[in-house]
CSV table of C-alpha atoms in Angstrom, one decimal:
chain,number,residue,atom,x,y,z
A,2,MET,CA,72.5,147.2,240.4
A,3,SER,CA,71.1,150.5,241.6
A,4,ALA,CA,73.3,153.1,243.2
A,5,PRO,CA,73.2,153.7,246.9
A,6,HIS,CA,70.3,155.9,247.9
A,7,ARG,CA,71.8,159.4,248.1
A,8,PHE,CA,68.7,161.6,248.0
A,9,ASP,CA,69.4,165.2,248.6
A,10,ARG,CA,66.0,166.7,249.4
A,11,GLY,CA,67.2,170.3,249.1
A,12,HIS,CA,68.6,169.8,245.6
A,13,THR,CA,65.5,167.9,244.3
A,14,ASP,CA,63.2,170.5,245.9
A,15,ASP,CA,65.2,173.2,244.1
A,16,LEU,CA,65.0,171.3,240.8
A,17,MET,CA,61.2,171.1,241.1
A,18,THR,CA,61.0,174.9,241.9
A,19,PHE,CA,63.2,175.5,238.8
A,20,LEU,CA,60.9,173.4,236.5
A,21,ALA,CA,57.8,175.0,237.7
A,22,ALA,CA,59.2,178.5,237.3
A,23,SER,CA,60.5,177.8,233.8
A,24,PRO,CA,57.5,177.1,231.5
A,25,THR,CA,59.5,178.5,228.4
A,26,PRO,CA,63.1,178.7,227.3
A,27,TYR,CA,62.9,182.5,228.0
A,28,HIS,CA,61.9,181.9,231.6
A,29,ALA,CA,64.5,179.1,232.0
A,30,VAL,CA,67.4,181.4,231.0
A,31,ALA,CA,66.1,184.3,233.1
A,32,ASN,CA,66.0,181.9,236.1
A,33,THR,CA,69.4,180.6,235.3
A,34,ALA,CA,70.8,184.1,235.1
A,35,GLU,CA,69.2,185.0,238.5
A,36,ARG,CA,70.9,182.0,240.1
A,37,LEU,CA,74.3,182.9,238.6
A,38,GLU,CA,74.0,186.5,239.7
A,39,LYS,CA,73.7,185.3,243.3
A,40,ALA,CA,77.0,183.4,242.7
A,41,GLY,CA,78.6,186.7,241.6
A,42,PHE,CA,78.2,186.4,237.8
A,43,LYS,CA,77.7,189.6,235.8
A,44,GLN,CA,75.9,189.9,232.5
A,45,VAL,CA,77.9,191.2,229.5
A,46,ALA,CA,76.3,192.6,226.4
A,47,GLU,CA,77.3,191.3,223.0
A,48,THR,CA,77.3,194.8,221.7
A,49,ASP,CA,79.8,196.0,224.2
A,50,ALA,CA,83.6,195.7,224.2
A,51,TRP,CA,84.7,192.9,226.5
A,52,ASP,CA,87.7,193.1,228.9
A,53,GLY,CA,89.9,190.3,230.1
A,54,SER,CA,89.0,190.5,233.8
A,55,SER,CA,88.6,187.4,235.9
A,56,GLY,CA,85.3,186.3,237.5
A,57,GLY,CA,81.9,185.1,236.3
A,58,LYS,CA,80.2,186.4,233.2
A,59,TYR,CA,77.2,185.5,231.1
A,60,VAL,CA,75.5,186.4,227.8
A,61,LEU,CA,71.8,186.1,227.2
A,62,ARG,CA,70.3,185.8,223.7
A,63,GLY,CA,66.6,184.8,223.5
A,64,GLY,CA,66.2,181.4,225.0
A,65,ALA,CA,69.9,180.7,225.3
A,66,ILE,CA,72.6,181.5,227.9
A,67,ILE,CA,76.3,181.1,227.8
A,68,ALA,CA,78.1,181.6,231.2
A,69,TRP,CA,81.7,181.2,232.1
A,70,TYR,CA,84.0,181.8,235.0
A,71,VAL,CA,87.6,183.1,234.4
A,72,PRO,CA,90.0,182.2,237.2
A,73,GLU,CA,92.7,184.7,238.1
A,74,SER,CA,95.3,182.2,236.9
A,75,ALA,CA,93.8,181.9,233.4
A,76,VAL,CA,95.9,182.9,230.4
A,77,ALA,CA,94.9,183.5,226.8
A,78,HIS,CA,95.2,179.8,225.8
A,79,THR,CA,93.6,178.3,228.9
A,80,PRO,CA,91.2,175.6,227.7
A,81,TYR,CA,87.5,175.4,228.5
A,82,ARG,CA,85.5,172.8,230.3
A,83,ILE,CA,81.9,173.1,228.9
A,84,VAL,CA,78.6,171.6,230.0
A,85,GLY,CA,76.1,171.9,227.1
A,86,ALA,CA,72.4,171.5,227.5
A,87,HIS,CA,69.2,172.8,225.9
A,88,THR,CA,66.3,174.9,227.2
A,89,ASP,CA,63.5,174.0,224.9
A,90,SER,CA,61.0,171.1,225.2
A,91,PRO,CA,58.3,169.8,222.8
A,92,ASN,CA,55.0,171.5,223.2
A,93,LEU,CA,52.2,173.5,221.5
A,94,ARG,CA,53.0,177.0,220.4
A,95,VAL,CA,50.7,179.9,219.5
A,96,LYS,CA,50.4,180.8,215.8
A,97,PRO,CA,50.7,184.3,214.3
A,98,LEU,CA,46.9,184.5,214.0
A,99,PRO,CA,46.0,183.0,217.3
A,100,ASP,CA,42.2,183.6,217.6
A,101,ALA,CA,40.2,180.7,216.3
A,102,GLY,CA,37.0,178.8,217.2
A,103,ALA,CA,34.0,177.0,215.8
A,104,HIS,CA,30.5,175.8,216.9
A,105,GLY,CA,30.2,178.1,219.8
A,106,TRP,CA,33.8,177.5,221.1
A,107,ARG,CA,36.6,180.0,221.4
A,108,GLN,CA,40.0,178.4,220.7
A,109,VAL,CA,43.6,179.3,220.3
A,110,ALA,CA,45.4,178.3,217.1
A,111,VAL,CA,48.6,176.4,217.9
A,112,GLU,CA,51.5,174.8,216.0
A,113,ILE,CA,53.3,171.6,217.1
A,114,TYR,CA,56.9,172.3,218.3
A,115,GLY,CA,59.4,169.4,218.2
A,116,GLY,CA,58.1,165.9,218.7
A,117,PRO,CA,55.8,165.8,221.6
A,118,LEU,CA,53.8,162.8,222.8
A,119,MET,CA,50.6,164.4,221.6
A,120,ASN,CA,48.2,162.3,223.6
A,121,SER,CA,50.0,163.6,226.8
A,122,TRP,CA,48.6,167.1,226.1
A,123,LEU,CA,44.9,165.9,226.1
A,124,ASP,CA,42.6,166.8,229.0
A,125,ARG,CA,45.2,168.7,230.9
A,126,ASP,CA,44.7,172.2,232.5
A,127,LEU,CA,47.1,174.4,230.5
A,128,GLY,CA,48.6,177.8,231.1
A,129,LEU,CA,50.1,180.2,228.6
A,130,ALA,CA,53.6,181.7,228.8
A,131,GLY,CA,56.3,183.2,226.7
A,132,ARG,CA,57.7,186.5,225.5
A,133,LEU,CA,55.9,189.6,224.3
A,134,THR,CA,57.7,192.1,222.1
A,135,LEU,CA,56.5,195.7,222.7
A,136,ARG,CA,56.1,198.6,220.3
A,137,ASP,CA,59.4,200.2,221.6
A,138,GLY,CA,61.3,197.0,220.9
A,139,SER,CA,61.6,195.8,224.5
A,140,THR,CA,60.4,192.4,225.6
A,141,ARG,CA,58.3,191.2,228.5
A,142,LEU,CA,58.2,187.7,230.0
A,143,VAL,CA,54.6,186.6,230.7
A,144,ASN,CA,53.2,183.6,232.5
A,145,VAL,CA,49.5,182.9,233.0
A,146,ASP,CA,50.1,180.0,235.3
A,147,ARG,CA,46.6,178.9,236.0
A,148,PRO,CA,44.0,176.7,234.1
A,149,LEU,CA,43.3,178.7,231.0
A,150,LEU,CA,43.3,176.3,228.1
A,151,ARG,CA,42.4,172.6,227.5
A,152,VAL,CA,42.7,170.2,224.6
A,153,PRO,CA,39.5,168.1,225.1
A,154,GLN,CA,39.7,164.5,224.0
A,155,LEU,CA,36.8,163.0,222.0
A,156,ALA,CA,34.5,160.8,224.1
A,157,ILE,CA,34.9,157.1,223.5
A,158,HIS,CA,31.2,156.9,222.7
A,159,LEU,CA,31.9,158.9,219.5
A,160,ASP,CA,35.0,156.9,218.5
A,161,ARG,CA,34.7,153.2,219.4
A,162,SER,CA,37.7,152.4,217.2
A,163,VAL,CA,40.0,153.8,220.0
A,164,SER,CA,39.6,150.5,221.8
A,165,SER,CA,40.7,148.4,218.9
A,166,GLU,CA,42.9,150.6,216.8
A,167,GLY,CA,44.3,153.0,219.3
A,168,LEU,CA,44.2,156.8,219.5
A,169,LYS,CA,44.9,158.6,216.3
A,170,LEU,CA,45.4,162.4,216.4
A,171,ASP,CA,45.5,164.8,213.5
A,172,LYS,CA,48.0,167.5,214.4
A,173,GLN,CA,46.0,170.2,212.6
A,174,ARG,CA,42.4,169.3,213.7
A,175,HIS,CA,42.6,167.6,217.0
A,176,LEU,CA,45.1,169.6,219.1
A,177,GLN,CA,43.6,173.1,219.1
A,178,PRO,CA,42.8,174.1,222.7
A,179,VAL,CA,39.6,175.7,223.9
A,180,TRP,CA,39.6,178.7,226.2
A,181,GLY,CA,36.0,179.8,226.3
A,182,LEU,CA,32.6,180.1,224.6
A,183,GLY,CA,31.4,182.5,221.9
A,184,ASP,CA,29.9,182.5,218.5
A,185,THR,CA,32.2,185.1,217.0
A,186,VAL,CA,35.9,184.9,216.6
A,187,ARG,CA,37.4,188.3,217.4
A,188,ASP,CA,40.9,188.9,216.0
A,189,GLY,CA,43.2,190.3,218.7
A,190,ASP,CA,41.4,188.7,221.7
A,191,LEU,CA,44.2,186.6,223.0
A,192,ILE,CA,46.9,189.4,222.8
A,193,ALA,CA,44.4,191.9,224.3
A,194,PHE,CA,43.9,189.4,227.2
A,195,LEU,CA,47.6,189.2,227.7
A,196,GLU,CA,48.0,192.9,227.6
A,197,SER,CA,45.4,193.3,230.3
A,198,GLU,CA,46.9,190.5,232.4
A,199,ASN,CA,50.3,192.3,232.4
A,200,ASN,CA,49.1,195.9,232.7
A,201,LEU,CA,50.1,196.8,229.2
A,202,ALA,CA,48.3,199.4,227.1
A,203,ALA,CA,46.0,198.2,224.3
A,204,GLY,CA,48.0,197.7,221.1
A,205,GLU,CA,51.4,197.8,222.9
A,206,VAL,CA,52.3,194.2,221.9
A,207,THR,CA,53.5,193.9,218.3
A,208,GLY,CA,55.1,190.5,218.5
A,209,TRP,CA,54.9,187.3,220.6
A,210,ASP,CA,56.5,183.9,221.2
A,211,LEU,CA,54.0,182.0,223.2
A,212,MET,CA,53.5,178.4,224.2
A,213,VAL,CA,51.2,176.4,226.5
A,214,HIS,CA,52.3,174.4,229.5
A,215,SER,CA,50.7,172.1,232.1
A,216,VAL,CA,50.0,173.9,235.3
A,217,GLU,CA,50.2,170.8,237.4
A,218,PRO,CA,53.2,171.3,239.6
A,219,PRO,CA,56.1,168.8,239.9
A,220,ALA,CA,55.6,166.2,242.7
A,221,TYR,CA,57.3,163.4,244.5
A,222,LEU,CA,55.8,160.0,243.5
A,223,GLY,CA,55.7,156.5,244.7
A,224,ARG,CA,55.3,154.6,247.9
A,225,ASP,CA,58.8,155.7,249.2
A,226,LYS,CA,58.8,158.9,247.1
A,227,GLU,CA,61.7,157.6,245.1
A,228,LEU,CA,60.5,159.3,241.9
A,229,VAL,CA,59.8,162.8,240.7
A,230,ALA,CA,57.1,163.6,238.1
A,231,GLY,CA,57.2,166.9,236.4
A,232,PRO,CA,57.3,168.9,233.1
A,233,ARG,CA,60.3,169.7,230.8
A,234,MET,CA,62.8,167.5,232.5
A,235,ASP,CA,64.1,167.1,228.9
A,236,ASN,CA,66.2,169.1,229.3
A,237,LEU,CA,65.8,171.6,232.1
A,238,LEU,CA,67.0,168.9,234.5
A,239,SER,CA,70.4,169.3,232.8
A,240,VAL,CA,70.2,173.1,232.7
A,241,HIS,CA,69.5,173.1,236.5
A,242,ALA,CA,72.3,170.7,237.3
A,243,ALA,CA,74.9,172.6,235.1
A,244,THR,CA,73.9,175.9,236.7
A,245,ALA,CA,74.3,174.5,240.2
A,246,ALA,CA,77.6,173.0,239.2
A,247,LEU,CA,79.0,176.1,237.6
A,248,ALA,CA,77.9,178.3,240.6
A,249,ALA,CA,79.5,175.8,243.0
A,250,VAL,CA,82.8,175.7,241.1
A,251,ALA,CA,82.9,179.5,240.8
A,252,THR,CA,82.4,180.1,244.5
A,253,SER,CA,84.6,177.3,245.8
A,254,GLY,CA,87.8,179.3,245.8
A,255,ALA,CA,89.7,176.4,244.4
A,256,GLY,CA,92.4,176.9,241.8
A,257,LEU,CA,91.0,175.9,238.4
A,258,PRO,CA,93.2,174.7,235.5
A,259,TYR,CA,90.3,175.3,233.0
A,260,ILE,CA,87.6,177.9,232.4
A,261,PRO,CA,84.3,176.3,233.3
A,262,VAL,CA,81.4,177.1,231.0
A,263,LEU,CA,77.6,176.5,230.8
A,264,ALA,CA,76.1,176.6,227.3
A,265,ALA,CA,72.3,176.2,227.4
A,266,PHE,CA,70.9,176.5,223.9
A,267,ASP,CA,67.4,176.8,222.4
A,268,HIS,CA,65.9,174.9,219.5
A,269,GLU,CA,67.5,171.5,220.1
A,270,GLU,CA,64.1,169.8,219.6
A,271,ASN,CA,63.9,171.0,216.0
A,272,GLY,CA,67.5,170.7,214.8
A,273,SER,CA,69.4,173.5,216.6
A,274,GLN,CA,69.7,175.6,213.5
A,275,SER,CA,69.1,179.1,214.8
A,276,ASP,CA,71.1,182.0,216.2
A,277,THR,CA,70.4,180.6,219.7
A,278,GLY,CA,70.8,176.9,218.8
A,279,ALA,CA,73.9,174.7,219.1
A,280,ASP,CA,74.3,174.8,215.4
A,281,GLY,CA,74.5,178.6,215.4
A,282,PRO,CA,77.6,180.8,216.1
A,283,LEU,CA,76.8,181.8,219.7
A,284,LEU,CA,79.1,179.4,221.6
A,285,GLY,CA,82.1,179.9,219.3
A,286,SER,CA,81.7,183.6,219.3
A,287,VAL,CA,81.7,183.8,223.1
A,288,LEU,CA,84.7,181.5,223.5
A,289,GLU,CA,86.7,183.3,220.9
A,290,ARG,CA,85.9,186.8,222.3
A,291,SER,CA,86.9,185.6,225.7
A,292,VAL,CA,90.3,184.5,224.4
A,293,PHE,CA,90.8,187.8,222.5
A,294,ALA,CA,89.6,189.8,225.5
A,295,ARG,CA,92.5,188.2,227.5
A,296,GLY,CA,95.0,189.5,224.9
A,297,GLY,CA,95.1,186.2,223.0
A,298,SER,CA,95.8,185.6,219.3
A,299,TYR,CA,94.3,183.2,216.8
A,300,GLU,CA,97.0,180.8,217.9
A,301,ASP,CA,95.9,181.1,221.5
A,302,LYS,CA,92.3,180.4,220.5
A,303,ALA,CA,93.4,177.3,218.5
A,304,ARG,CA,95.4,176.1,221.5
A,305,ALA,CA,92.4,176.7,223.9
A,306,PHE,CA,90.0,174.9,221.7
A,307,ALA,CA,92.3,171.9,221.2
A,308,GLY,CA,92.4,171.4,225.0
A,309,THR,CA,88.7,172.0,225.5
A,310,ILE,CA,86.2,169.2,226.4
A,311,CYS,CA,82.4,169.5,226.4
A,312,LEU,CA,79.9,167.3,228.2
A,313,SER,CA,76.6,167.3,226.3
A,314,SER,CA,74.1,166.7,229.1
A,315,ASP,CA,70.7,165.6,228.0
A,316,THR,CA,68.1,163.2,229.3
A,317,GLY,CA,68.1,159.6,228.1
A,318,HIS,CA,65.9,156.5,228.3
A,319,ALA,CA,65.6,154.4,231.4
A,320,VAL,CA,64.5,150.8,230.9
A,321,HIS,CA,60.7,150.8,230.7
A,322,PRO,CA,59.2,147.9,232.7
A,323,ASN,CA,56.3,147.5,230.1
A,324,TYR,CA,58.5,147.8,227.0
A,325,ALA,CA,61.8,146.2,227.9
A,326,GLU,CA,62.1,144.7,224.5
A,327,ARG,CA,62.5,148.1,223.0
A,328,HIS,CA,65.8,148.6,224.7
A,329,ASP,CA,69.2,147.0,224.0
A,330,PRO,CA,69.1,143.6,225.9
A,331,THR,CA,72.5,144.2,227.6
A,332,HIS,CA,72.1,148.0,228.4
A,333,HIS,CA,69.2,148.7,230.8
A,334,PRO,CA,69.8,152.0,232.6
A,335,ARG,CA,67.8,152.2,235.8
A,336,ILE,CA,66.2,155.0,237.6
A,337,ASN,CA,68.4,156.1,240.5
A,338,GLY,CA,71.3,154.1,239.1
A,339,GLY,CA,73.4,157.2,238.5
A,340,PRO,CA,73.8,159.3,235.3
A,341,ILE,CA,74.3,157.6,231.9
A,342,LEU,CA,77.0,157.7,229.3
A,343,LYS,CA,75.4,157.7,225.9
A,344,VAL,CA,77.1,155.9,223.0
A,345,ASN,CA,76.3,155.5,219.3
A,346,VAL,CA,79.0,154.4,216.9
A,347,ASN,CA,77.2,156.2,214.0
A,348,ASN,CA,77.8,159.5,215.8
A,349,ARG,CA,74.2,160.2,216.9
A,350,TYR,CA,76.1,160.7,220.2
A,351,ALA,CA,79.6,162.2,220.2
A,352,THR,CA,81.1,159.8,222.8
A,353,ASP,CA,84.2,157.8,222.0
A,354,GLY,CA,86.6,155.8,224.2
A,355,SER,CA,88.8,158.7,225.3
A,356,GLY,CA,85.6,160.7,226.1
A,357,ARG,CA,84.4,157.8,228.2
A,358,ALA,CA,87.6,158.0,230.2
A,359,VAL,CA,87.1,161.7,230.9
A,360,TRP,CA,83.6,161.0,232.2
A,361,ALA,CA,84.7,158.0,234.2
A,362,ALA,CA,87.4,160.1,235.9
A,363,ALA,CA,84.9,162.8,236.8
A,364,CYS,CA,82.5,160.3,238.3
A,365,GLU,CA,85.2,158.5,240.2
A,366,LYS,CA,86.4,161.8,241.7
A,367,ALA,CA,82.8,162.6,242.7
A,368,ASN,CA,82.1,159.0,243.9
A,369,VAL,CA,79.2,158.9,241.5
A,370,PRO,CA,78.2,155.6,239.8
A,371,PHE,CA,77.3,155.8,236.1
A,372,GLN,CA,75.6,153.6,233.6
A,373,ALA,CA,75.9,153.1,229.8
A,374,PHE,CA,73.2,153.6,227.2
A,375,VAL,CA,73.1,152.4,223.6
A,376,SER,CA,70.0,152.0,221.5
A,377,ASN,CA,68.5,148.7,220.3
A,378,ASN,CA,70.1,148.0,217.0
A,379,SER,CA,66.7,147.5,215.4
A,380,MET,CA,65.5,151.0,216.3
A,381,PRO,CA,66.7,154.5,215.2
A,382,CYS,CA,68.8,156.4,217.8
A,383,GLY,CA,68.0,160.0,218.8
A,384,THR,CA,70.6,162.7,218.9
A,385,THR,CA,71.7,165.7,220.9
A,386,ILE,CA,73.7,168.9,220.7
A,387,GLY,CA,76.8,166.7,221.2
A,388,PRO,CA,77.7,165.8,217.6
A,389,ILE,CA,76.8,169.3,216.5
A,390,THR,CA,79.1,170.9,219.1
A,391,ALA,CA,82.0,168.5,218.2
A,392,ALA,CA,81.7,169.1,214.5
A,393,ARG,CA,81.1,172.9,214.5
A,394,HIS,CA,83.8,173.8,217.0
A,395,GLY,CA,86.3,170.9,216.7
A,396,ILE,CA,85.8,170.3,220.4
A,397,LYS,CA,86.0,166.8,222.0
A,398,THR,CA,82.5,166.1,223.2
A,399,VAL,CA,81.0,163.4,225.4
A,400,ASP,CA,77.2,162.7,225.6
A,401,ILE,CA,75.8,162.0,229.1
A,402,GLY,CA,72.6,162.7,231.1
A,403,VAL,CA,70.0,161.3,233.4
A,404,ALA,CA,67.7,158.4,232.5
A,405,ILE,CA,64.0,159.2,232.6
A,406,LEU,CA,60.7,157.7,231.5
A,407,SER,CA,58.0,159.4,229.3
A,408,MET,CA,60.5,161.5,227.4
A,409,HIS,CA,58.7,164.2,225.3
A,410,SER,CA,55.5,163.8,227.4
A,411,ALA,CA,53.9,166.9,229.0
A,412,ARG,CA,54.9,165.2,232.2
A,413,GLU,CA,58.1,163.1,232.6
A,414,LEU,CA,59.5,160.9,235.3
A,415,CYS,CA,63.0,160.6,236.9
A,416,GLY,CA,64.5,159.3,240.1
A,417,VAL,CA,65.2,161.5,243.2
A,418,ASP,CA,68.9,160.5,243.4
A,419,ASP,CA,70.0,161.1,239.8
A,420,PRO,CA,69.7,164.9,239.5
A,421,HIS,CA,72.0,165.4,242.4
A,422,LEU,CA,74.4,162.7,241.3
A,423,LEU,CA,74.6,164.4,237.9
A,424,THR,CA,75.4,167.7,239.5
A,425,ASN,CA,78.2,166.2,241.6
A,426,ALA,CA,79.8,164.6,238.5
A,427,LEU,CA,79.5,167.9,236.7
A,428,VAL,CA,81.3,169.8,239.5
A,429,ALA,CA,84.1,167.2,239.4
A,430,PHE,CA,84.3,167.6,235.6
A,431,LEU,CA,84.4,171.4,235.7
A,432,GLU,CA,87.1,171.4,238.4
A,433,GLY,CA,89.3,169.3,236.1
């Protein structure tokens, strides 16, 4: 049964704004930091000495952000309550030698990042965004948020087999976008264009991390506008919810028995093994340094970690009306039915029975209904940062999220109720 309709227009409007303003992980963490700054958080540098003062703090590293709020009552061994998420989404990313073309077309050479639904990138108006590294070592966020690129699909007249055999795309040959006309490929054209767009001197850019994005904005969908369509819900929906929850807890003035934490990592879509991924040292380093900055010892750190719980928040699969047989027959999460608890006994998700109890208590406190998700036994199960976090740090972890359709598409679909319901549950969890 679906949850009562609890649509919070302001929250969902804000989610749509966040999605549109965050075409890359670098933009997502910058926007997250800006929102936390408004809630009183201050950035701390990893290269500086940290103090044990109370209040909100955050660390930025590339496409990752770790933020935490130290209540005045916190001691060295105070445990953490963590909401983990990831900032990256499957897409097309610019290669080191980006300028390409053939047969009178100018193209941009791209590499496939993660596991996108490749057909969803065809015939869309695409922008270009990311991070430029300048000659002096500084970085600049860039976003050409207008129709610039397009991956044109082959006309059916030239491939009649599409009707009988389905669309078949070669990742190397068929997904290179066009961005103009010209008989000569000129090395440096794309970067020179971005330098001009961003008032940078010619030759000032020496490195780049660039990716394409659909410029179609998020939108309400359906007869009664019960749905939201938009890009990068996997997993910026969770990043947005966790940011809102952490800000709300930090500004509530309530006494907190735990230190609430937001951990938003990069590179989940390709295994999390990086200095900004969940399988890297960033979270553990931040938590340990926070303990030591409050005068704690190794024993205090061990006690804090032993009492810590993490909610790994990532999108999951709502039952698909056209493919219901692909789902477990007794577990059919519904759009607007509340957030989901994700379970897999082979540890593709980190949830166990005691973790379920923690999540159930938070949802009960927030008056939020929740649903359960397991994969069909005949199909492989995806995974999240949850098992990685549990194994790397020895922290009890529970996998949860919001059920969506079209996961890994350039444009995904969720319900209008679920993002706000997730945020309310996260507030209750962080408050303890």
